[in-house]
Amino acid sequence: MWAEKIAERIIARSKPPYTLTTGATPSGPFHLGHLREVLTADIVVWALKKAGKKPRFYFIVDDFDPLRKRYPFLPEKFEDYVGKPLCLIPDPENCHQNYAEHFFAPFRKALKELGIKVKIKKASELYRKGHFAPYIEKALRQKEEIAEILKKVAGTKIEKDFSPFRPLCPQCHRLTSTKVKEVDYARQEVQIECECGFKGKVNYAKGGGKLIWRVHWPAWWMYFNTSAEPF
């Protein structure tokens, strides 16, 4: 069986605890593609258990991602929330704590009904509690190297003031309109400027922003010591 072959590869190349991670951004209704990804990991977890191992399994809810645009299913007023983290945006139907929880709640329920035992982690909490601080600092220190990799591998157009870290503006609460001007590693702060006019400092170790997706992703691999994840 394919899952057993993958489990064998994980055991051969990794060290325990063997860890499967997966995740998604709750920007709208979850679909079968999201479920397929979790089921794939769950079957590999089953294969690892069958091999006598005790694997860990995490699902990361990327609720700190910004709203990229006003989707067709959202009221017109949500134009004002574009660029703000999903966890800081109100529930469009006023039945949950925030936007992210509104769209993730049905998926959480489905996982429970299917008997998929996965530990759920929210990206917003990981950032606010400082768990990603070492990776933010590493990324800021090596931003030129990251920029070259993104340009070479992904064809990304690199701006002159490129930063792998997106600060959260304390004034307009957007991630997409800010720029990092200076970094104070001793204080774990970045000096920022925002299109809304704000100029000041935010603490990158206490939820003052998040890593861009292509850096956030490997950061969670390192944080959770990921052995494998669905593709």
JSON list of C-alpha atoms in Angstrom, two decimals:
[
{"chain": "A", "resi": 1, "resn": "MET", "atom": "CA", "xyz": [0.00, 0.00, 0.00]},
{"chain": "A", "resi": 2, "resn": "TRP", "atom": "CA", "xyz": [1.28, 3.49, -0.89]},
{"chain": "A", "resi": 3, "resn": "ALA", "atom": "CA", "xyz": [0.85, 4.81, 2.68]},
{"chain": "A", "resi": 4, "resn": "GLU", "atom": "CA", "xyz": [2.95, 1.99, 4.10]},
{"chain": "A", "resi": 5, "resn": "LYS", "atom": "CA", "xyz": [5.70, 2.71, 1.56]},
{"chain": "A", "resi": 6, "resn": "ILE", "atom": "CA", "xyz": [5.69, 6.39, 2.56]},
{"chain": "A", "resi": 7, "resn": "ALA", "atom": "CA", "xyz": [5.80, 5.40, 6.25]},
{"chain": "A", "resi": 8, "resn": "GLU", "atom": "CA", "xyz": [8.84, 3.23, 5.53]},
{"chain": "A", "resi": 9, "resn": "ARG", "atom": "CA", "xyz": [10.58, 6.17, 3.83]},
{"chain": "A", "resi": 10, "resn": "ILE", "atom": "CA", "xyz": [9.77, 8.48, 6.76]},
{"chain": "A", "resi": 11, "resn": "ILE", "atom": "CA", "xyz": [11.19, 5.99, 9.27]},
{"chain": "A", "resi": 12, "resn": "ALA", "atom": "CA", "xyz": [14.31, 5.46, 7.15]},
{"chain": "A", "resi": 13, "resn": "ARG", "atom": "CA", "xyz": [15.18, 9.13, 6.70]},
{"chain": "A", "resi": 14, "resn": "SER", "atom": "CA", "xyz": [13.78, 10.81, 9.84]},
{"chain": "A", "resi": 15, "resn": "LYS", "atom": "CA", "xyz": [14.20, 10.63, 13.58]},
{"chain": "A", "resi": 16, "resn": "PRO", "atom": "CA", "xyz": [11.30, 10.24, 16.03]},
{"chain": "A", "resi": 17, "resn": "PRO", "atom": "CA", "xyz": [8.94, 11.73, 16.87]},
{"chain": "A", "resi": 18, "resn": "TYR", "atom": "CA", "xyz": [7.63, 11.27, 13.34]},
{"chain": "A", "resi": 19, "resn": "THR", "atom": "CA", "xyz": [5.44, 14.24, 12.54]},
{"chain": "A", "resi": 20, "resn": "LEU", "atom": "CA", "xyz": [2.85, 14.88, 9.82]},
{"chain": "A", "resi": 21, "resn": "THR", "atom": "CA", "xyz": [1.70, 18.45, 9.25]},
{"chain": "A", "resi": 22, "resn": "THR", "atom": "CA", "xyz": [-0.90, 19.99, 7.01]},
{"chain": "A", "resi": 23, "resn": "GLY", "atom": "CA", "xyz": [-2.89, 23.20, 7.00]},
{"chain": "A", "resi": 24, "resn": "ALA", "atom": "CA", "xyz": [-5.03, 25.72, 5.15]},
{"chain": "A", "resi": 25, "resn": "THR", "atom": "CA", "xyz": [-6.07, 29.35, 5.11]},
{"chain": "A", "resi": 26, "resn": "PRO", "atom": "CA", "xyz": [-9.74, 29.78, 6.16]},
{"chain": "A", "resi": 27, "resn": "SER", "atom": "CA", "xyz": [-10.42, 32.46, 3.54]},
{"chain": "A", "resi": 28, "resn": "GLY", "atom": "CA", "xyz": [-13.73, 30.90, 2.56]},
{"chain": "A", "resi": 29, "resn": "PRO", "atom": "CA", "xyz": [-15.70, 27.64, 2.67]},
{"chain": "A", "resi": 30, "resn": "PHE", "atom": "CA", "xyz": [-13.53, 24.52, 2.97]},
{"chain": "A", "resi": 31, "resn": "HIS", "atom": "CA", "xyz": [-13.89, 22.00, 0.15]},
{"chain": "A", "resi": 32, "resn": "LEU", "atom": "CA", "xyz": [-13.07, 18.38, -0.70]},
{"chain": "A", "resi": 33, "resn": "GLY", "atom": "CA", "xyz": [-9.51, 19.32, -1.67]},
{"chain": "A", "resi": 34, "resn": "HIS", "atom": "CA", "xyz": [-8.83, 20.38, 1.91]},
{"chain": "A", "resi": 35, "resn": "LEU", "atom": "CA", "xyz": [-10.33, 17.13, 3.18]},
{"chain": "A", "resi": 36, "resn": "ARG", "atom": "CA", "xyz": [-8.29, 15.06, 0.72]},
{"chain": "A", "resi": 37, "resn": "GLU", "atom": "CA", "xyz": [-5.11, 16.63, 2.06]},
{"chain": "A", "resi": 38, "resn": "VAL", "atom": "CA", "xyz": [-5.96, 15.81, 5.67]},
{"chain": "A", "resi": 39, "resn": "LEU", "atom": "CA", "xyz": [-7.09, 12.28, 4.78]},
{"chain": "A", "resi": 40, "resn": "THR", "atom": "CA", "xyz": [-3.80, 11.65, 2.96]},
{"chain": "A", "resi": 41, "resn": "ALA", "atom": "CA", "xyz": [-1.83, 12.58, 6.07]},
{"chain": "A", "resi": 42, "resn": "ASP", "atom": "CA", "xyz": [-4.19, 10.61, 8.32]},
{"chain": "A", "resi": 43, "resn": "ILE", "atom": "CA", "xyz": [-3.63, 7.43, 6.30]},
{"chain": "A", "resi": 44, "resn": "VAL", "atom": "CA", "xyz": [0.15, 7.85, 6.60]},
{"chain": "A", "resi": 45, "resn": "VAL", "atom": "CA", "xyz": [-0.29, 8.36, 10.36]},
{"chain": "A", "resi": 46, "resn": "TRP", "atom": "CA", "xyz": [-2.22, 5.06, 10.40]},
{"chain": "A", "resi": 47, "resn": "ALA", "atom": "CA", "xyz": [0.63, 3.35, 8.53]},
{"chain": "A", "resi": 48, "resn": "LEU", "atom": "CA", "xyz": [3.20, 4.68, 11.00]},
{"chain": "A", "resi": 49, "resn": "LYS", "atom": "CA", "xyz": [1.12, 3.40, 13.91]},
{"chain": "A", "resi": 50, "resn": "LYS", "atom": "CA", "xyz": [0.83, 0.03, 12.18]},
{"chain": "A", "resi": 51, "resn": "ALA", "atom": "CA", "xyz": [4.64, -0.01, 12.02]},
{"chain": "A", "resi": 52, "resn": "GLY", "atom": "CA", "xyz": [4.73, 0.42, 15.80]},
{"chain": "A", "resi": 53, "resn": "LYS", "atom": "CA", "xyz": [5.53, 4.12, 15.87]},
{"chain": "A", "resi": 54, "resn": "LYS", "atom": "CA", "xyz": [3.86, 6.98, 17.74]},
{"chain": "A", "resi": 55, "resn": "PRO", "atom": "CA", "xyz": [3.45, 9.75, 15.14]},
{"chain": "A", "resi": 56, "resn": "ARG", "atom": "CA", "xyz": [2.28, 13.29, 15.77]},
{"chain": "A", "resi": 57, "resn": "PHE", "atom": "CA", "xyz": [-0.27, 14.94, 13.48]},
{"chain": "A", "resi": 58, "resn": "TYR", "atom": "CA", "xyz": [-0.94, 18.69, 13.28]},
{"chain": "A", "resi": 59, "resn": "PHE", "atom": "CA", "xyz": [-3.28, 20.88, 11.25]},
{"chain": "A", "resi": 60, "resn": "ILE", "atom": "CA", "xyz": [-2.25, 24.54, 11.08]},
{"chain": "A", "resi": 61, "resn": "VAL", "atom": "CA", "xyz": [-5.08, 27.02, 10.59]},
{"chain": "A", "resi": 62, "resn": "ASP", "atom": "CA", "xyz": [-3.50, 29.99, 8.81]},
{"chain": "A", "resi": 63, "resn": "ASP", "atom": "CA", "xyz": [-5.87, 32.48, 10.41]},
{"chain": "A", "resi": 64, "resn": "PHE", "atom": "CA", "xyz": [-3.17, 35.17, 10.43]},
{"chain": "A", "resi": 65, "resn": "ASP", "atom": "CA", "xyz": [-3.16, 35.38, 6.63]},
{"chain": "A", "resi": 66, "resn": "PRO", "atom": "CA", "xyz": [-4.63, 38.60, 5.20]},
{"chain": "A", "resi": 67, "resn": "LEU", "atom": "CA", "xyz": [-7.88, 38.74, 3.29]},
{"chain": "A", "resi": 68, "resn": "ARG", "atom": "CA", "xyz": [-6.61, 38.97, -0.29]},
{"chain": "A", "resi": 69, "resn": "LYS", "atom": "CA", "xyz": [-9.78, 40.42, -1.84]},
{"chain": "A", "resi": 70, "resn": "ARG", "atom": "CA", "xyz": [-13.52, 40.71, -1.33]},
{"chain": "A", "resi": 71, "resn": "TYR", "atom": "CA", "xyz": [-14.83, 37.38, -2.55]},
{"chain": "A", "resi": 72, "resn": "PRO", "atom": "CA", "xyz": [-18.22, 37.17, -4.33]},
{"chain": "A", "resi": 73, "resn": "PHE", "atom": "CA", "xyz": [-19.86, 35.61, -1.26]},
{"chain": "A", "resi": 74, "resn": "LEU", "atom": "CA", "xyz": [-18.94, 38.57, 0.98]},
{"chain": "A", "resi": 75, "resn": "PRO", "atom": "CA", "xyz": [-20.93, 41.78, 1.55]},
{"chain": "A", "resi": 76, "resn": "GLU", "atom": "CA", "xyz": [-19.61, 44.97, -0.05]},
{"chain": "A", "resi": 77, "resn": "LYS", "atom": "CA", "xyz": [-18.45, 46.33, 3.33]},
{"chain": "A", "resi": 78, "resn": "PHE", "atom": "CA", "xyz": [-15.71, 43.66, 3.38]},
{"chain": "A", "resi": 79, "resn": "GLU", "atom": "CA", "xyz": [-13.75, 45.77, 0.89]},
{"chain": "A", "resi": 80, "resn": "ASP", "atom": "CA", "xyz": [-12.62, 47.64, 4.00]},
{"chain": "A", "resi": 81, "resn": "TYR", "atom": "CA", "xyz": [-11.10, 44.47, 5.48]},
{"chain": "A", "resi": 82, "resn": "VAL", "atom": "CA", "xyz": [-8.87, 43.54, 2.52]},
{"chain": "A", "resi": 83, "resn": "GLY", "atom": "CA", "xyz": [-5.28, 43.23, 3.75]},
{"chain": "A", "resi": 84, "resn": "LYS", "atom": "CA", "xyz": [-6.25, 42.55, 7.36]},
{"chain": "A", "resi": 85, "resn": "PRO", "atom": "CA", "xyz": [-5.58, 39.17, 9.08]},
{"chain": "A", "resi": 86, "resn": "LEU", "atom": "CA", "xyz": [-8.55, 36.82, 8.95]},
{"chain": "A", "resi": 87, "resn": "CYS", "atom": "CA", "xyz": [-8.50, 36.45, 12.74]},
{"chain": "A", "resi": 88, "resn": "LEU", "atom": "CA", "xyz": [-9.07, 40.22, 13.10]},
{"chain": "A", "resi": 89, "resn": "ILE", "atom": "CA", "xyz": [-11.99, 40.39, 10.67]},
{"chain": "A", "resi": 90, "resn": "PRO", "atom": "CA", "xyz": [-15.58, 39.97, 11.87]},
{"chain": "A", "resi": 91, "resn": "ASP", "atom": "CA", "xyz": [-17.65, 36.92, 10.99]},
{"chain": "A", "resi": 92, "resn": "PRO", "atom": "CA", "xyz": [-19.76, 37.83, 7.91]},
{"chain": "A", "resi": 93, "resn": "GLU", "atom": "CA", "xyz": [-22.79, 36.13, 9.52]},
{"chain": "A", "resi": 94, "resn": "ASN", "atom": "CA", "xyz": [-22.12, 37.18, 13.14]},
{"chain": "A", "resi": 95, "resn": "CYS", "atom": "CA", "xyz": [-22.21, 33.62, 14.49]},
{"chain": "A", "resi": 96, "resn": "HIS", "atom": "CA", "xyz": [-18.56, 33.04, 15.39]},
{"chain": "A", "resi": 97, "resn": "GLN", "atom": "CA", "xyz": [-15.72, 34.89, 17.08]},
{"chain": "A", "resi": 98, "resn": "ASN", "atom": "CA", "xyz": [-14.18, 36.04, 13.80]},
{"chain": "A", "resi": 99, "resn": "TYR", "atom": "CA", "xyz": [-13.98, 35.45, 10.04]},
{"chain": "A", "resi": 100, "resn": "ALA", "atom": "CA", "xyz": [-11.42, 32.65, 10.30]},
{"chain": "A", "resi": 101, "resn": "GLU", "atom": "CA", "xyz": [-13.35, 30.69, 12.91]},
{"chain": "A", "resi": 102, "resn": "HIS", "atom": "CA", "xyz": [-16.59, 31.06, 10.93]},
{"chain": "A", "resi": 103, "resn": "PHE", "atom": "CA", "xyz": [-15.17, 29.25, 7.90]},
{"chain": "A", "resi": 104, "resn": "PHE", "atom": "CA", "xyz": [-13.04, 26.76, 9.84]},
{"chain": "A", "resi": 105, "resn": "ALA", "atom": "CA", "xyz": [-15.78, 25.63, 12.27]},
{"chain": "A", "resi": 106, "resn": "PRO", "atom": "CA", "xyz": [-17.64, 23.36, 9.79]},
{"chain": "A", "resi": 107, "resn": "PHE", "atom": "CA", "xyz": [-14.35, 21.73, 8.78]},
{"chain": "A", "resi": 108, "resn": "ARG", "atom": "CA", "xyz": [-13.41, 21.18, 12.42]},
{"chain": "A", "resi": 109, "resn": "LYS", "atom": "CA", "xyz": [-16.79, 19.48, 12.90]},
{"chain": "A", "resi": 110, "resn": "ALA", "atom": "CA", "xyz": [-16.26, 17.29, 9.82]},
{"chain": "A", "resi": 111, "resn": "LEU", "atom": "CA", "xyz": [-12.86, 16.13, 11.08]},
{"chain": "A", "resi": 112, "resn": "LYS", "atom": "CA", "xyz": [-14.45, 15.11, 14.37]},
{"chain": "A", "resi": 113, "resn": "GLU", "atom": "CA", "xyz": [-17.31, 13.27, 12.67]},
{"chain": "A", "resi": 114, "resn": "LEU", "atom": "CA", "xyz": [-14.83, 11.38, 10.48]},
{"chain": "A", "resi": 115, "resn": "GLY", "atom": "CA", "xyz": [-12.78, 10.39, 13.51]},
{"chain": "A", "resi": 116, "resn": "ILE", "atom": "CA", "xyz": [-9.63, 12.13, 12.29]},
{"chain": "A", "resi": 117, "resn": "LYS", "atom": "CA", "xyz": [-7.52, 12.80, 15.37]},
{"chain": "A", "resi": 118, "resn": "VAL", "atom": "CA", "xyz": [-5.38, 15.80, 14.52]},
{"chain": "A", "resi": 119, "resn": "LYS", "atom": "CA", "xyz": [-4.07, 18.53, 16.81]},
{"chain": "A", "resi": 120, "resn": "ILE", "atom": "CA", "xyz": [-5.25, 21.91, 15.56]},
{"chain": "A", "resi": 121, "resn": "LYS", "atom": "CA", "xyz": [-2.92, 24.89, 15.88]},
{"chain": "A", "resi": 122, "resn": "LYS", "atom": "CA", "xyz": [-3.74, 28.49, 14.97]},
{"chain": "A", "resi": 123, "resn": "ALA", "atom": "CA", "xyz": [-1.02, 30.48, 13.24]},
{"chain": "A", "resi": 124, "resn": "SER", "atom": "CA", "xyz": [-2.11, 33.67, 15.02]},
{"chain": "A", "resi": 125, "resn": "GLU", "atom": "CA", "xyz": [-1.44, 32.10, 18.42]},
{"chain": "A", "resi": 126, "resn": "LEU", "atom": "CA", "xyz": [1.93, 30.71, 17.35]},
{"chain": "A", "resi": 127, "resn": "TYR", "atom": "CA", "xyz": [3.03, 34.20, 16.28]},
{"chain": "A", "resi": 128, "resn": "ARG", "atom": "CA", "xyz": [1.60, 35.99, 19.33]},
{"chain": "A", "resi": 129, "resn": "LYS", "atom": "CA", "xyz": [3.28, 33.58, 21.73]},
{"chain": "A", "resi": 130, "resn": "GLY", "atom": "CA", "xyz": [6.66, 34.03, 20.06]},
{"chain": "A", "resi": 131, "resn": "HIS", "atom": "CA", "xyz": [7.01, 30.50, 18.71]},
{"chain": "A", "resi": 132, "resn": "PHE", "atom": "CA", "xyz": [8.01, 31.75, 15.26]},
{"chain": "A", "resi": 133, "resn": "ALA", "atom": "CA", "xyz": [10.34, 34.50, 16.53]},
{"chain": "A", "resi": 134, "resn": "PRO", "atom": "CA", "xyz": [13.58, 32.53, 15.82]},
{"chain": "A", "resi": 135, "resn": "TYR", "atom": "CA", "xyz": [12.48, 31.91, 12.23]},
{"chain": "A", "resi": 136, "resn": "ILE", "atom": "CA", "xyz": [11.44, 35.52, 11.71]},
{"chain": "A", "resi": 137, "resn": "GLU", "atom": "CA", "xyz": [14.86, 36.66, 12.87]},
{"chain": "A", "resi": 138, "resn": "LYS", "atom": "CA", "xyz": [16.62, 34.10, 10.70]},
{"chain": "A", "resi": 139, "resn": "ALA", "atom": "CA", "xyz": [14.59, 35.19, 7.68]},
{"chain": "A", "resi": 140, "resn": "LEU", "atom": "CA", "xyz": [15.26, 38.90, 8.29]},
{"chain": "A", "resi": 141, "resn": "ARG", "atom": "CA", "xyz": [18.99, 38.27, 8.64]},
{"chain": "A", "resi": 142, "resn": "GLN", "atom": "CA", "xyz": [19.06, 36.24, 5.42]},
{"chain": "A", "resi": 143, "resn": "LYS", "atom": "CA", "xyz": [16.59, 38.23, 3.35]},
{"chain": "A", "resi": 144, "resn": "GLU", "atom": "CA", "xyz": [19.00, 38.67, 0.42]},
{"chain": "A", "resi": 145, "resn": "GLU", "atom": "CA", "xyz": [19.55, 34.93, 0.18]},
{"chain": "A", "resi": 146, "resn": "ILE", "atom": "CA", "xyz": [15.80, 34.29, 0.39]},
{"chain": "A", "resi": 147, "resn": "ALA", "atom": "CA", "xyz": [15.18, 36.89, -2.32]},
{"chain": "A", "resi": 148, "resn": "GLU", "atom": "CA", "xyz": [17.63, 35.17, -4.66]},
{"chain": "A", "resi": 149, "resn": "ILE", "atom": "CA", "xyz": [16.02, 31.77, -4.06]},
{"chain": "A", "resi": 150, "resn": "LEU", "atom": "CA", "xyz": [12.52, 33.14, -4.70]},
{"chain": "A", "resi": 151, "resn": "LYS", "atom": "CA", "xyz": [13.70, 34.87, -7.86]},
{"chain": "A", "resi": 152, "resn": "LYS", "atom": "CA", "xyz": [15.47, 31.77, -9.16]},
{"chain": "A", "resi": 153, "resn": "VAL", "atom": "CA", "xyz": [13.03, 29.04, -8.13]},
{"chain": "A", "resi": 154, "resn": "ALA", "atom": "CA", "xyz": [9.63, 30.76, -8.21]},
{"chain": "A", "resi": 155, "resn": "GLY", "atom": "CA", "xyz": [10.30, 33.58, -10.67]},
{"chain": "A", "resi": 156, "resn": "THR", "atom": "CA", "xyz": [9.20, 36.09, -8.03]},
{"chain": "A", "resi": 157, "resn": "LYS", "atom": "CA", "xyz": [9.72, 39.75, -8.88]},
{"chain": "A", "resi": 158, "resn": "ILE", "atom": "CA", "xyz": [11.76, 41.09, -5.98]},
{"chain": "A", "resi": 159, "resn": "GLU", "atom": "CA", "xyz": [11.14, 44.70, -4.96]},
{"chain": "A", "resi": 160, "resn": "LYS", "atom": "CA", "xyz": [13.98, 46.93, -3.82]},
{"chain": "A", "resi": 161, "resn": "ASP", "atom": "CA", "xyz": [12.67, 47.00, -0.24]},
{"chain": "A", "resi": 162, "resn": "PHE", "atom": "CA", "xyz": [11.82, 43.27, -0.13]},
{"chain": "A", "resi": 163, "resn": "SER", "atom": "CA", "xyz": [11.23, 41.73, 3.28]},
{"chain": "A", "resi": 164, "resn": "PRO", "atom": "CA", "xyz": [10.30, 38.11, 4.10]},
{"chain": "A", "resi": 165, "resn": "PHE", "atom": "CA", "xyz": [8.40, 39.50, 7.12]},
{"chain": "A", "resi": 166, "resn": "ARG", "atom": "CA", "xyz": [5.14, 41.45, 6.83]},
{"chain": "A", "resi": 167, "resn": "PRO", "atom": "CA", "xyz": [4.60, 43.79, 9.79]},
{"chain": "A", "resi": 168, "resn": "LEU", "atom": "CA", "xyz": [1.08, 44.29, 11.15]},
{"chain": "A", "resi": 169, "resn": "CYS", "atom": "CA", "xyz": [0.22, 47.99, 11.25]},
{"chain": "A", "resi": 170, "resn": "PRO", "atom": "CA", "xyz": [-1.04, 48.96, 14.73]},
{"chain": "A", "resi": 171, "resn": "GLN", "atom": "CA", "xyz": [-3.13, 51.74, 13.18]},
{"chain": "A", "resi": 172, "resn": "CYS", "atom": "CA", "xyz": [-4.97, 50.23, 10.18]},
{"chain": "A", "resi": 173, "resn": "HIS", "atom": "CA", "xyz": [-4.35, 46.57, 11.15]},
{"chain": "A", "resi": 174, "resn": "ARG", "atom": "CA", "xyz": [-3.18, 45.59, 7.66]},
{"chain": "A", "resi": 175, "resn": "LEU", "atom": "CA", "xyz": [-0.32, 43.31, 6.67]},
{"chain": "A", "resi": 176, "resn": "THR", "atom": "CA", "xyz": [-0.25, 44.23, 3.00]},
{"chain": "A", "resi": 177, "resn": "SER", "atom": "CA", "xyz": [0.47, 47.96, 3.21]},
{"chain": "A", "resi": 178, "resn": "THR", "atom": "CA", "xyz": [3.55, 48.00, 5.47]},
{"chain": "A", "resi": 179, "resn": "LYS", "atom": "CA", "xyz": [7.28, 48.14, 4.84]},
{"chain": "A", "resi": 180, "resn": "VAL", "atom": "CA", "xyz": [10.18, 47.16, 7.11]},
{"chain": "A", "resi": 181, "resn": "LYS", "atom": "CA", "xyz": [12.65, 50.06, 7.35]},
{"chain": "A", "resi": 182, "resn": "GLU", "atom": "CA", "xyz": [15.01, 48.90, 10.12]},
{"chain": "A", "resi": 183, "resn": "VAL", "atom": "CA", "xyz": [15.46, 45.90, 12.42]},
{"chain": "A", "resi": 184, "resn": "ASP", "atom": "CA", "xyz": [16.50, 45.92, 16.09]},
{"chain": "A", "resi": 185, "resn": "TYR", "atom": "CA", "xyz": [17.34, 42.30, 16.88]},
{"chain": "A", "resi": 186, "resn": "ALA", "atom": "CA", "xyz": [18.19, 43.04, 20.50]},
{"chain": "A", "resi": 187, "resn": "ARG", "atom": "CA", "xyz": [14.66, 44.36, 21.16]},
{"chain": "A", "resi": 188, "resn": "GLN", "atom": "CA", "xyz": [13.03, 42.05, 18.59]},
{"chain": "A", "resi": 189, "resn": "GLU", "atom": "CA", "xyz": [11.48, 45.09, 16.91]},
{"chain": "A", "resi": 190, "resn": "VAL", "atom": "CA", "xyz": [11.12, 46.39, 13.38]},
{"chain": "A", "resi": 191, "resn": "GLN", "atom": "CA", "xyz": [10.75, 50.04, 12.39]},
{"chain": "A", "resi": 192, "resn": "ILE", "atom": "CA", "xyz": [7.90, 50.21, 9.90]},
{"chain": "A", "resi": 193, "resn": "GLU", "atom": "CA", "xyz": [6.05, 52.57, 7.60]},
{"chain": "A", "resi": 194, "resn": "CYS", "atom": "CA", "xyz": [2.50, 51.99, 6.42]},
{"chain": "A", "resi": 195, "resn": "GLU", "atom": "CA", "xyz": [0.51, 53.43, 3.54]},
{"chain": "A", "resi": 196, "resn": "CYS", "atom": "CA", "xyz": [-2.05, 54.64, 6.09]},
{"chain": "A", "resi": 197, "resn": "GLY", "atom": "CA", "xyz": [0.57, 57.08, 7.42]},
{"chain": "A", "resi": 198, "resn": "PHE", "atom": "CA", "xyz": [1.74, 55.15, 10.47]},
{"chain": "A", "resi": 199, "resn": "LYS", "atom": "CA", "xyz": [5.45, 55.23, 11.30]},
{"chain": "A", "resi": 200, "resn": "GLY", "atom": "CA", "xyz": [6.73, 53.39, 14.35]},
{"chain": "A", "resi": 201, "resn": "LYS", "atom": "CA", "xyz": [7.93, 50.12, 15.82]},
{"chain": "A", "resi": 202, "resn": "VAL", "atom": "CA", "xyz": [6.31, 46.70, 16.25]},
{"chain": "A", "resi": 203, "resn": "ASN", "atom": "CA", "xyz": [7.58, 43.66, 18.09]},
{"chain": "A", "resi": 204, "resn": "TYR", "atom": "CA", "xyz": [8.07, 40.78, 15.66]},
{"chain": "A", "resi": 205, "resn": "ALA", "atom": "CA", "xyz": [8.13, 38.22, 18.49]},
{"chain": "A", "resi": 206, "resn": "LYS", "atom": "CA", "xyz": [4.69, 39.10, 19.86]},
{"chain": "A", "resi": 207, "resn": "GLY", "atom": "CA", "xyz": [2.37, 38.96, 16.89]},
{"chain": "A", "resi": 208, "resn": "GLY", "atom": "CA", "xyz": [3.61, 42.14, 15.24]},
{"chain": "A", "resi": 209, "resn": "GLY", "atom": "CA", "xyz": [3.40, 40.54, 11.81]},
{"chain": "A", "resi": 210, "resn": "LYS", "atom": "CA", "xyz": [3.95, 37.30, 9.93]},
{"chain": "A", "resi": 211, "resn": "LEU", "atom": "CA", "xyz": [6.31, 35.71, 7.46]},
{"chain": "A", "resi": 212, "resn": "ILE", "atom": "CA", "xyz": [5.37, 35.70, 3.78]},
{"chain": "A", "resi": 213, "resn": "TRP", "atom": "CA", "xyz": [3.84, 32.38, 2.71]},
{"chain": "A", "resi": 214, "resn": "ARG", "atom": "CA", "xyz": [6.90, 30.81, 1.07]},
{"chain": "A", "resi": 215, "resn": "VAL", "atom": "CA", "xyz": [8.89, 31.45, 4.26]},
{"chain": "A", "resi": 216, "resn": "HIS", "atom": "CA", "xyz": [6.08, 30.82, 6.76]},
{"chain": "A", "resi": 217, "resn": "TRP", "atom": "CA", "xyz": [5.64, 27.32, 5.32]},
{"chain": "A", "resi": 218, "resn": "PRO", "atom": "CA", "xyz": [9.21, 26.06, 5.93]},
{"chain": "A", "resi": 219, "resn": "ALA", "atom": "CA", "xyz": [9.16, 27.86, 9.29]},
{"chain": "A", "resi": 220, "resn": "TRP", "atom": "CA", "xyz": [6.38, 25.58, 10.45]},
{"chain": "A", "resi": 221, "resn": "TRP", "atom": "CA", "xyz": [8.34, 22.58, 9.12]},
{"chain": "A", "resi": 222, "resn": "MET", "atom": "CA", "xyz": [11.17, 23.57, 11.46]},
{"chain": "A", "resi": 223, "resn": "TYR", "atom": "CA", "xyz": [8.93, 24.46, 14.40]},
{"chain": "A", "resi": 224, "resn": "PHE", "atom": "CA", "xyz": [6.97, 21.18, 14.29]},
{"chain": "A", "resi": 225, "resn": "ASN", "atom": "CA", "xyz": [9.99, 19.15, 13.10]},
{"chain": "A", "resi": 226, "resn": "THR", "atom": "CA", "xyz": [7.88, 17.92, 10.19]},
{"chain": "A", "resi": 227, "resn": "SER", "atom": "CA", "xyz": [8.80, 14.51, 8.79]},
{"chain": "A", "resi": 228, "resn": "ALA", "atom": "CA", "xyz": [6.38, 14.69, 5.84]},
{"chain": "A", "resi": 229, "resn": "GLU", "atom": "CA", "xyz": [3.22, 16.39, 4.65]},
{"chain": "A", "resi": 230, "resn": "PRO", "atom": "CA", "xyz": [0.73, 15.88, 1.79]},
{"chain": "A", "resi": 231, "resn": "PHE", "atom": "CA", "xyz": [1.46, 17.41, -1.62]}
]
